[in-house]
Short mmCIF file of the N, C-alpha and C atoms (twelve columns), coordinates in Angstrom:
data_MODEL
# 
_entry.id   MODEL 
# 
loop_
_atom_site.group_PDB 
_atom_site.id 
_atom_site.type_symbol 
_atom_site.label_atom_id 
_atom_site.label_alt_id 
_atom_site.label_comp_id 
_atom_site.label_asym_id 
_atom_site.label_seq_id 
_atom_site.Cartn_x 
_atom_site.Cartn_y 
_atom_site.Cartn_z 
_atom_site.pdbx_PDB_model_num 
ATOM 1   N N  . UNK A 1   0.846  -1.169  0.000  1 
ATOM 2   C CA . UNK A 1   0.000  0.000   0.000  1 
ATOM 3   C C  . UNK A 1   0.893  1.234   0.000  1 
ATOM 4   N N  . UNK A 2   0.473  1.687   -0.920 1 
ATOM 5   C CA . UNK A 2   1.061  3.398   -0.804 1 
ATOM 6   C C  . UNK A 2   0.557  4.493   -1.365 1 
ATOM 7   N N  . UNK A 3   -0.307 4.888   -0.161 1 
ATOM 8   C CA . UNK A 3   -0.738 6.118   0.002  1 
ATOM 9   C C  . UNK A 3   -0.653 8.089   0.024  1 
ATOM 10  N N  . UNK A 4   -0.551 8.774   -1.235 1 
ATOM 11  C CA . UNK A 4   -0.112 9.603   -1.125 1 
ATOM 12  C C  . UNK A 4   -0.408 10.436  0.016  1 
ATOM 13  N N  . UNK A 5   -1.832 10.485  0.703  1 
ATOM 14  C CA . UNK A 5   -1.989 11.077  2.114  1 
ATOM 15  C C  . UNK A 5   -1.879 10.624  3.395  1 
ATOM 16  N N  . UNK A 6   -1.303 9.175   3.463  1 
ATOM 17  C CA . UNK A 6   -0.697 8.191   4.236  1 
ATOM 18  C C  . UNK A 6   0.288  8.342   4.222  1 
ATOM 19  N N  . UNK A 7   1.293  8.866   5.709  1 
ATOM 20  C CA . UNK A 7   2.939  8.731   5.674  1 
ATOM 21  C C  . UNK A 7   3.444  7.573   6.321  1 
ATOM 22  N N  . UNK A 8   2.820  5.940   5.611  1 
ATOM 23  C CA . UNK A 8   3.536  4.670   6.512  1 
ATOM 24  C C  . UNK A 8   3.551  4.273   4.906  1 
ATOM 25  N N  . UNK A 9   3.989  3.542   4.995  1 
ATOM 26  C CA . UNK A 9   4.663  2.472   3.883  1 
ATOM 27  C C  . UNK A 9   4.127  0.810   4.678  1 
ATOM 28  N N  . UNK A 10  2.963  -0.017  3.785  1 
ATOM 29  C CA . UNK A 10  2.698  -0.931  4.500  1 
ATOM 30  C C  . UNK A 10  2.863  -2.184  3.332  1 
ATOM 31  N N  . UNK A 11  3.754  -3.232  4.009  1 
ATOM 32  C CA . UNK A 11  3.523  -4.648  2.782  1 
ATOM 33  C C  . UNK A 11  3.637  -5.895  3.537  1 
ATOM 34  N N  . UNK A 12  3.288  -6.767  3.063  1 
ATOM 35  C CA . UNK A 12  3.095  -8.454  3.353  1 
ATOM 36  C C  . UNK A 12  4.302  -9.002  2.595  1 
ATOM 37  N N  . UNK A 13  4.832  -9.145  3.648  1 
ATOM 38  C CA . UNK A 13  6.318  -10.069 3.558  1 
ATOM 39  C C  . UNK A 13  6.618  -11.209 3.491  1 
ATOM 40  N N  . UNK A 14  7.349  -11.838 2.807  1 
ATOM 41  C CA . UNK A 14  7.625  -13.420 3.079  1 
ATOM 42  C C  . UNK A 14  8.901  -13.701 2.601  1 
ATOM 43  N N  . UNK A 15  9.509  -14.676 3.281  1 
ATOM 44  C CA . UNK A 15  10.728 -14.943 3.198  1 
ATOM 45  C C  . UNK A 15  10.593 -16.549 3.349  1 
ATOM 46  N N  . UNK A 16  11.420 -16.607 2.347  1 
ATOM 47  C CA . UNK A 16  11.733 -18.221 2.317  1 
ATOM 48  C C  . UNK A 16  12.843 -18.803 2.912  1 
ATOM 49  N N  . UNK A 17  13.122 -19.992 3.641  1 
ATOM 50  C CA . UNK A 17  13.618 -20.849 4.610  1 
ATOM 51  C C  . UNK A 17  14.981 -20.403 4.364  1 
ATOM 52  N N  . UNK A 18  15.332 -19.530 5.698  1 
ATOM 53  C CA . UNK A 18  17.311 -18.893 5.573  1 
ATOM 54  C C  . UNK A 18  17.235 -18.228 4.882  1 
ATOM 55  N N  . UNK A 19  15.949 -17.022 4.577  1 
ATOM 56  C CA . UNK A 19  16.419 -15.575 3.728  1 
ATOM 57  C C  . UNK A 19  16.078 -14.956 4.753  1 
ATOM 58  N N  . UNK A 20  17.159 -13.751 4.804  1 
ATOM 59  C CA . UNK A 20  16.816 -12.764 5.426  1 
ATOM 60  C C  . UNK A 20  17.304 -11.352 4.768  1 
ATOM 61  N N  . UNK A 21  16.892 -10.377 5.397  1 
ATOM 62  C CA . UNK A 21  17.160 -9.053  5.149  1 
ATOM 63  C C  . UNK A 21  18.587 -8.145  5.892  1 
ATOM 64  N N  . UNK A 22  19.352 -7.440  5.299  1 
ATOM 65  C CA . UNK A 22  20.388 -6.821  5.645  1 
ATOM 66  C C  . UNK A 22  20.426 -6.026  6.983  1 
ATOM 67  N N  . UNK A 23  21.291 -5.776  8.114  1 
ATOM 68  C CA . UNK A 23  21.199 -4.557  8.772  1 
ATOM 69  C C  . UNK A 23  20.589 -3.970  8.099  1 
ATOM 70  N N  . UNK A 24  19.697 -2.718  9.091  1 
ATOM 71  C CA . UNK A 24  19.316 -1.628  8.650  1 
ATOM 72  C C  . UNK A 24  18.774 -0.802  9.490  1 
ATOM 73  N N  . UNK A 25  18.521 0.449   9.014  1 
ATOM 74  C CA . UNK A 25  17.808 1.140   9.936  1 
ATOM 75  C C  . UNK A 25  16.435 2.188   9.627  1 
ATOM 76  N N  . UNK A 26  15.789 2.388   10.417 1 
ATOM 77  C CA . UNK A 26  14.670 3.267   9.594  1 
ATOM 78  C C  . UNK A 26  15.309 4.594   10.250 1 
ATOM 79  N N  . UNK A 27  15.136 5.973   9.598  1 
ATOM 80  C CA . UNK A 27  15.752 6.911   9.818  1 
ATOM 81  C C  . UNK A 27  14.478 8.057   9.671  1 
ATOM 82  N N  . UNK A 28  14.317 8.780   10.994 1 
ATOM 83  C CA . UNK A 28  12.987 8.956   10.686 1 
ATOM 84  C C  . UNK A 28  11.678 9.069   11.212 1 
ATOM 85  N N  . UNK A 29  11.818 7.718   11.737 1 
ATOM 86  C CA . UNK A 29  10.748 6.843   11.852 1 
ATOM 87  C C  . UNK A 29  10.807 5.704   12.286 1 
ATOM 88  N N  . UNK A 30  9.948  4.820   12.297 1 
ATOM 89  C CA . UNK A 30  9.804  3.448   12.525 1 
ATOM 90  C C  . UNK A 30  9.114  2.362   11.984 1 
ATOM 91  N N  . UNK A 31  9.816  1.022   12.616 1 
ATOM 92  C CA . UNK A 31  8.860  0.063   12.032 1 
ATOM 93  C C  . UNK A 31  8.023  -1.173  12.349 1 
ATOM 94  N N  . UNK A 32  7.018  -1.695  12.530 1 
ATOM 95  C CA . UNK A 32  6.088  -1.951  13.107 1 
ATOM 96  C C  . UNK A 32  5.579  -3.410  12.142 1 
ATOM 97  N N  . UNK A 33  6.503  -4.652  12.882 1 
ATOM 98  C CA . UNK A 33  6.420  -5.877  12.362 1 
ATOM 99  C C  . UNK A 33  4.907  -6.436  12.606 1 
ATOM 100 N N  . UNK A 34  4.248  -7.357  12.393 1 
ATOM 101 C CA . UNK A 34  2.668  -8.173  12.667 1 
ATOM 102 C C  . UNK A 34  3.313  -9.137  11.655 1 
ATOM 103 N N  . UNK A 35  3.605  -10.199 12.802 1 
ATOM 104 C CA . UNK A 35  4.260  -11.710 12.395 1 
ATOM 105 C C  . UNK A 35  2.617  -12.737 12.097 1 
ATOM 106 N N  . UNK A 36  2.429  -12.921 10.370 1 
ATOM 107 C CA . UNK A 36  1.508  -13.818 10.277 1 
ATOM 108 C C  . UNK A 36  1.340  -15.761 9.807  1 
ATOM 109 N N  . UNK A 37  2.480  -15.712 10.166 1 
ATOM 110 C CA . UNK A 37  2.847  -17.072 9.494  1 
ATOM 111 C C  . UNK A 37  4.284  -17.694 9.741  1 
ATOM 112 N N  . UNK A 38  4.737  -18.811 10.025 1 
ATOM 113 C CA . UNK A 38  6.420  -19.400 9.987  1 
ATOM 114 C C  . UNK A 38  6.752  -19.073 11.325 1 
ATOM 115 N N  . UNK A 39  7.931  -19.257 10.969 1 
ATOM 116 C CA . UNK A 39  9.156  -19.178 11.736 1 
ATOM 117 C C  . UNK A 39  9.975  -17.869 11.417 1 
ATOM 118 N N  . UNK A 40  10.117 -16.820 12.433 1 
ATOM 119 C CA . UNK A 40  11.486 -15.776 11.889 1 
ATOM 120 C C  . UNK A 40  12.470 -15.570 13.125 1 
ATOM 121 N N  . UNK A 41  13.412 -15.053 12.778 1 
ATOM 122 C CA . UNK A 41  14.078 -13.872 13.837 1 
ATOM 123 C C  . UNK A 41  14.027 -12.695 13.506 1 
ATOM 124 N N  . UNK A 42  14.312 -11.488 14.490 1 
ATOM 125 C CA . UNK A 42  14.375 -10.082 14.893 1 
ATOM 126 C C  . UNK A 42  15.469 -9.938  15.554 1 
ATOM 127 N N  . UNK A 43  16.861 -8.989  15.345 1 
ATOM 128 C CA . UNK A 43  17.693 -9.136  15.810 1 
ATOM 129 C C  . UNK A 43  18.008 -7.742  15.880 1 
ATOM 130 N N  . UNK A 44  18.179 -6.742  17.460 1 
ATOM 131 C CA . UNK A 44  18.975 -5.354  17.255 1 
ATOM 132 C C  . UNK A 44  20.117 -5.361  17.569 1 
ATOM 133 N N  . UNK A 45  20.856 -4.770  16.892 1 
ATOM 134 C CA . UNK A 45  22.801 -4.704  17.158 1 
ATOM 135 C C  . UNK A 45  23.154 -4.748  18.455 1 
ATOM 136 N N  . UNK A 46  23.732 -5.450  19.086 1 
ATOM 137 C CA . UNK A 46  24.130 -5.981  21.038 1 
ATOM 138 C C  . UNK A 46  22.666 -6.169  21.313 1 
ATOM 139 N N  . UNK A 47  22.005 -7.018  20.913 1 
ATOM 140 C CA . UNK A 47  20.817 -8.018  21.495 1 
ATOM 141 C C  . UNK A 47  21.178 -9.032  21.107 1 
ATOM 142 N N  . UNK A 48  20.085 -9.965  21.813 1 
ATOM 143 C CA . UNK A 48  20.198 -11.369 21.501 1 
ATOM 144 C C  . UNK A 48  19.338 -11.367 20.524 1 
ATOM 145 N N  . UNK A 49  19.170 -12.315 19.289 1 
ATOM 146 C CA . UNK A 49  18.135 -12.543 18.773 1 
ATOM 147 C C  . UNK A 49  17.134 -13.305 18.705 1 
ATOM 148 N N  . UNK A 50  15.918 -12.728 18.664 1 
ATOM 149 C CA . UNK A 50  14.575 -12.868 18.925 1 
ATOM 150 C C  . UNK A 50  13.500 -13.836 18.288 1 
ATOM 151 N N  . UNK A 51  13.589 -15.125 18.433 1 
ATOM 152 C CA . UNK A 51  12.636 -15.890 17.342 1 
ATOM 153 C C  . UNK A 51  11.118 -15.536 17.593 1 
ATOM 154 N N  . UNK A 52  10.372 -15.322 16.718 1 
ATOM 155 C CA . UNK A 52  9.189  -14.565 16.041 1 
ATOM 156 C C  . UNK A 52  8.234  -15.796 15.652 1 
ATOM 157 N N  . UNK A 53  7.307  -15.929 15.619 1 
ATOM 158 C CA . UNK A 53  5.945  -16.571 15.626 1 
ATOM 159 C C  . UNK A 53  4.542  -15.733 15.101 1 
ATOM 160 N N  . UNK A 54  3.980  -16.474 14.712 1 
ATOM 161 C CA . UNK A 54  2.544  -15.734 14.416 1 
ATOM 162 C C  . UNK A 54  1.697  -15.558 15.749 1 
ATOM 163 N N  . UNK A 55  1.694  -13.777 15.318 1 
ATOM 164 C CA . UNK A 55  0.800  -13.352 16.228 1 
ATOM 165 C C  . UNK A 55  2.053  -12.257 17.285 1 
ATOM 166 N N  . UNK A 56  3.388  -12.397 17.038 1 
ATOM 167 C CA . UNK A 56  4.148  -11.590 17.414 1 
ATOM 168 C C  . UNK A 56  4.542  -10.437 16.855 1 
ATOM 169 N N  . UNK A 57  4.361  -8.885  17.676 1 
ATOM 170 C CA . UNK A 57  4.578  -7.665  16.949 1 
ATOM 171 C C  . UNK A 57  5.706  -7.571  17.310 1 
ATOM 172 N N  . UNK A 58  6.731  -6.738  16.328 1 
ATOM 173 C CA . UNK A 58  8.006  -6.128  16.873 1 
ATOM 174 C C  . UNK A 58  8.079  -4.792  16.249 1 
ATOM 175 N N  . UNK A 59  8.024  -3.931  17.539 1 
ATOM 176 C CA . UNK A 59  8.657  -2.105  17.293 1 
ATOM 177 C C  . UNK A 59  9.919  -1.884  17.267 1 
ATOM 178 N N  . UNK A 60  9.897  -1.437  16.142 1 
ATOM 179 C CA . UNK A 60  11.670 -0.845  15.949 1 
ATOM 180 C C  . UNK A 60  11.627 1.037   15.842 1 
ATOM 181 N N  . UNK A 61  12.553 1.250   16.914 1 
ATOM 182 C CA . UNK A 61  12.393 2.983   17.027 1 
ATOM 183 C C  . UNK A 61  13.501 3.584   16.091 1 
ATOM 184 N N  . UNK A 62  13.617 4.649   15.923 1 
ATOM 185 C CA . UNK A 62  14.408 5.225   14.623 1 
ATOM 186 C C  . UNK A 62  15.410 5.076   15.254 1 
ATOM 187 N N  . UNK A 63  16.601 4.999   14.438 1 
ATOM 188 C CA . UNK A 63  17.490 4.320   14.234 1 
ATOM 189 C C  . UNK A 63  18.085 3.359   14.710 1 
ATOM 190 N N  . UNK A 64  17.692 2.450   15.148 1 
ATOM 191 C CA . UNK A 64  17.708 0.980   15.707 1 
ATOM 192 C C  . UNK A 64  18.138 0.600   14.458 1 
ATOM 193 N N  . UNK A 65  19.661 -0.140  14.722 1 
ATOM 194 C CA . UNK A 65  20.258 -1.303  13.612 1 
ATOM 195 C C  . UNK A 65  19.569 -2.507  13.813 1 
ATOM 196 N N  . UNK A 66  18.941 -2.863  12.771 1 
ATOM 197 C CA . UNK A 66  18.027 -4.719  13.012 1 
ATOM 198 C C  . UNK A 66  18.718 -5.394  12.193 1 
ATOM 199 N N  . UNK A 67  18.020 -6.273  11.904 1 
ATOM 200 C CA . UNK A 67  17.859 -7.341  10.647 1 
ATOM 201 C C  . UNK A 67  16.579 -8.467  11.020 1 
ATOM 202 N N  . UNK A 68  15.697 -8.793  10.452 1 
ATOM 203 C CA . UNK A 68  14.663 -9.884  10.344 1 
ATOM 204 C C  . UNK A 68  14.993 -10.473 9.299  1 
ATOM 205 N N  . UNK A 69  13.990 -12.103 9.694  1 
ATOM 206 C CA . UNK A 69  14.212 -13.029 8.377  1 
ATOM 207 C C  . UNK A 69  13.751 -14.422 8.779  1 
ATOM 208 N N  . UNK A 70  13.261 -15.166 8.165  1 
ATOM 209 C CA . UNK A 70  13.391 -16.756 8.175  1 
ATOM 210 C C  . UNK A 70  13.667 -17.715 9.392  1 
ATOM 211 N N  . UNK A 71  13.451 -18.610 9.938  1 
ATOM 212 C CA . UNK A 71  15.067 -19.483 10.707 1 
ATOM 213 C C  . UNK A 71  15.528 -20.528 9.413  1 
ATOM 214 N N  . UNK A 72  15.745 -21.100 9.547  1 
ATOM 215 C CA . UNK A 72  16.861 -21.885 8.447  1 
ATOM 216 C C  . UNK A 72  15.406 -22.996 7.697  1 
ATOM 217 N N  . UNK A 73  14.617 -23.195 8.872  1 
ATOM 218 C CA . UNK A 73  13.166 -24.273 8.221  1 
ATOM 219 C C  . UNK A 73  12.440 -24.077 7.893  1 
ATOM 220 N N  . UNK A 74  12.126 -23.105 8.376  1 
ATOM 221 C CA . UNK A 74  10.858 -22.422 8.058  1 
ATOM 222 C C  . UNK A 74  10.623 -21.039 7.091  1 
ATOM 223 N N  . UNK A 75  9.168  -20.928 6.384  1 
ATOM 224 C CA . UNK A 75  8.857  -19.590 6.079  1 
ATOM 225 C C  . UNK A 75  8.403  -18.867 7.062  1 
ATOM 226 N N  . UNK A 76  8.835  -17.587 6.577  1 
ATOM 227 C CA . UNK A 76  8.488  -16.690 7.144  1 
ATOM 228 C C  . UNK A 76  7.718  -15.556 6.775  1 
ATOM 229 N N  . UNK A 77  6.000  -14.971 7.943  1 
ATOM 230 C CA . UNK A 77  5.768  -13.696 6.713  1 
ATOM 231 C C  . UNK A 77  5.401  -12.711 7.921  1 
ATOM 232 N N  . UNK A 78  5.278  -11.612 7.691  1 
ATOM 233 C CA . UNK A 78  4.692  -10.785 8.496  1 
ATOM 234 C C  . UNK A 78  4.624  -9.261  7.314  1 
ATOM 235 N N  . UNK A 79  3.820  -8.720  8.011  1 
ATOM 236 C CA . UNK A 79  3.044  -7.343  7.856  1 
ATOM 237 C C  . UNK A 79  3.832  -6.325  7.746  1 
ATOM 238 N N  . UNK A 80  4.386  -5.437  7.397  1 
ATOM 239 C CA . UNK A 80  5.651  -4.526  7.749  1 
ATOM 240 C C  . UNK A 80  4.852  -3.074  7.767  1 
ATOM 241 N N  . UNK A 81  5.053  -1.974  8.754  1 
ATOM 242 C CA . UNK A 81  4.706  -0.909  8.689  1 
ATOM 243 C C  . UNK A 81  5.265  0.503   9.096  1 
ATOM 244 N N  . UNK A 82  5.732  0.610   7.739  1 
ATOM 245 C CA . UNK A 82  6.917  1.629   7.939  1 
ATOM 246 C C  . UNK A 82  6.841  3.079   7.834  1 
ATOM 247 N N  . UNK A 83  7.727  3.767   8.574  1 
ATOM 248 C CA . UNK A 83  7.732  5.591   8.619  1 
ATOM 249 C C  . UNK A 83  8.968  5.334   8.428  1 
ATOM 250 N N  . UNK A 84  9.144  6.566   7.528  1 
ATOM 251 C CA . UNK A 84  10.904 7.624   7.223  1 
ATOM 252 C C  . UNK A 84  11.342 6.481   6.071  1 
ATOM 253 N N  . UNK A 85  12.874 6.449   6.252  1 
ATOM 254 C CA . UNK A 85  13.645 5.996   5.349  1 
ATOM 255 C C  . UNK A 85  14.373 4.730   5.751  1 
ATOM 256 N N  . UNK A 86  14.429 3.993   4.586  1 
ATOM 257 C CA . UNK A 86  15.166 3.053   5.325  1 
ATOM 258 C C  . UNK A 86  17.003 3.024   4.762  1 
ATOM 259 N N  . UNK A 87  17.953 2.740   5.607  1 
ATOM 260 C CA . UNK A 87  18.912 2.661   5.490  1 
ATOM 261 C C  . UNK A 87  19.770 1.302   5.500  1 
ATOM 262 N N  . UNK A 88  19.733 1.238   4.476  1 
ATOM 263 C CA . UNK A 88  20.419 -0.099  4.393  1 
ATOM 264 C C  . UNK A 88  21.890 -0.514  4.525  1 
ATOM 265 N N  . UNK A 89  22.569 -1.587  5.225  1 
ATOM 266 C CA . UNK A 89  23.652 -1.803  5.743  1 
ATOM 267 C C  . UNK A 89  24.265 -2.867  5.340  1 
ATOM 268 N N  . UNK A 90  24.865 -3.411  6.460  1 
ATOM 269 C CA . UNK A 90  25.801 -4.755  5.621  1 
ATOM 270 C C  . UNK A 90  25.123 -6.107  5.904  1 
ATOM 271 N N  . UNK A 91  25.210 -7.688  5.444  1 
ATOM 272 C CA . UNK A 91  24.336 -8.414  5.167  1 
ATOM 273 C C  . UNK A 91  24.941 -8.944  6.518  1 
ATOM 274 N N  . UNK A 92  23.895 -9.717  7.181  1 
ATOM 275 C CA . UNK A 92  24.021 -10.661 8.242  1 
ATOM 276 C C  . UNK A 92  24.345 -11.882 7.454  1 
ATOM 277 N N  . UNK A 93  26.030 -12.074 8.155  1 
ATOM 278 C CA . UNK A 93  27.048 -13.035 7.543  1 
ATOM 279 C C  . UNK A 93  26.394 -14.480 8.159  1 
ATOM 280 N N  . UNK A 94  26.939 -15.549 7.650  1 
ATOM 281 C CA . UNK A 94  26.260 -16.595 7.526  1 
ATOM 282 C C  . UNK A 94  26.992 -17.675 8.640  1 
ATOM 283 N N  . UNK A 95  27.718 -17.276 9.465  1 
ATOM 284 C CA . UNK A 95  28.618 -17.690 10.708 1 
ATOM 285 C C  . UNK A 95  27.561 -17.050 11.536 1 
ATOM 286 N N  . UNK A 96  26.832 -15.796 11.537 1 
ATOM 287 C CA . UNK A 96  25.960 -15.131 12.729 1 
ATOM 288 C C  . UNK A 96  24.922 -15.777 12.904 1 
ATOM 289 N N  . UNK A 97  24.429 -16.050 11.233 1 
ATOM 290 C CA . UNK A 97  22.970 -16.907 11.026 1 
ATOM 291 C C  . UNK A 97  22.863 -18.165 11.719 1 
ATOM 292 N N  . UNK A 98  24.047 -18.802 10.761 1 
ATOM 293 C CA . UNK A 98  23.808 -20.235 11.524 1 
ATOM 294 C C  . UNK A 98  24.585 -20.938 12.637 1 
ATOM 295 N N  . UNK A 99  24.443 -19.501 13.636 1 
ATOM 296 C CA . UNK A 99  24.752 -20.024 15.184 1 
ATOM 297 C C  . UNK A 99  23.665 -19.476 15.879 1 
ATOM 298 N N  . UNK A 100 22.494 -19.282 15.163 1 
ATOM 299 C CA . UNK A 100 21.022 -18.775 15.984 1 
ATOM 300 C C  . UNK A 100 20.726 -20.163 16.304 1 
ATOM 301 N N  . UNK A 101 20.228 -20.253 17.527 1 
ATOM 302 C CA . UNK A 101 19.390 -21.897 17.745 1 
ATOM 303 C C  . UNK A 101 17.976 -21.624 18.195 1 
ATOM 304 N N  . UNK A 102 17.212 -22.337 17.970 1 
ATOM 305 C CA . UNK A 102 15.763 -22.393 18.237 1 
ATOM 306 C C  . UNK A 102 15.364 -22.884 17.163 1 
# 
């Protein structure tokens, strides 16, 4: 959805088994996960990361470094609802990924 008198940016996400999305940050603004399906993680820079389920929201405040995505079995989808800009960063290396357990 994108609304010229609407300032969110809203889409239905899905990620297939071990895809995920880069660091990043919203700049700006924020963003406002609604987990509807699979398996994911949510991860902010010095956190632990967060495995995600349907029916789990996650708020991300401006400039919070994340990354979401997949776990290695499962799909993953959720709702995304975004303010400002997003800033994109470097890819979550695949030594970080696959030492997530759950």
């Amino acid at each position: 959805m994108n609304e010229d008198d609407v300032d969110v940016m809203v889409a239905n996400v899905s990620f297939e088994p071990g895809c995920r999305n880069n660091w990043h940050k919203h700049v700006g603004g924020y963003q406002i996960l609604l987990v509807t399906e699979g398996e994911g993680w949510y991860q902010e820079d010095g956190q632990a990361a967060r495995k995600l389920t349907a029916g789990d929201v996650v708020v991300t405040k401006d400039g919070v470094k994340h990354w979401h995505g997949a776990t290695k079995d499962s799909w993953f989808n959720h709702v995304a609802i975004t303010a400002g800009e997003g800033e994109w960063l470097e890819p979550v290396d695949d030594e970080h990924y696959n030492a997530l357990e759950g």
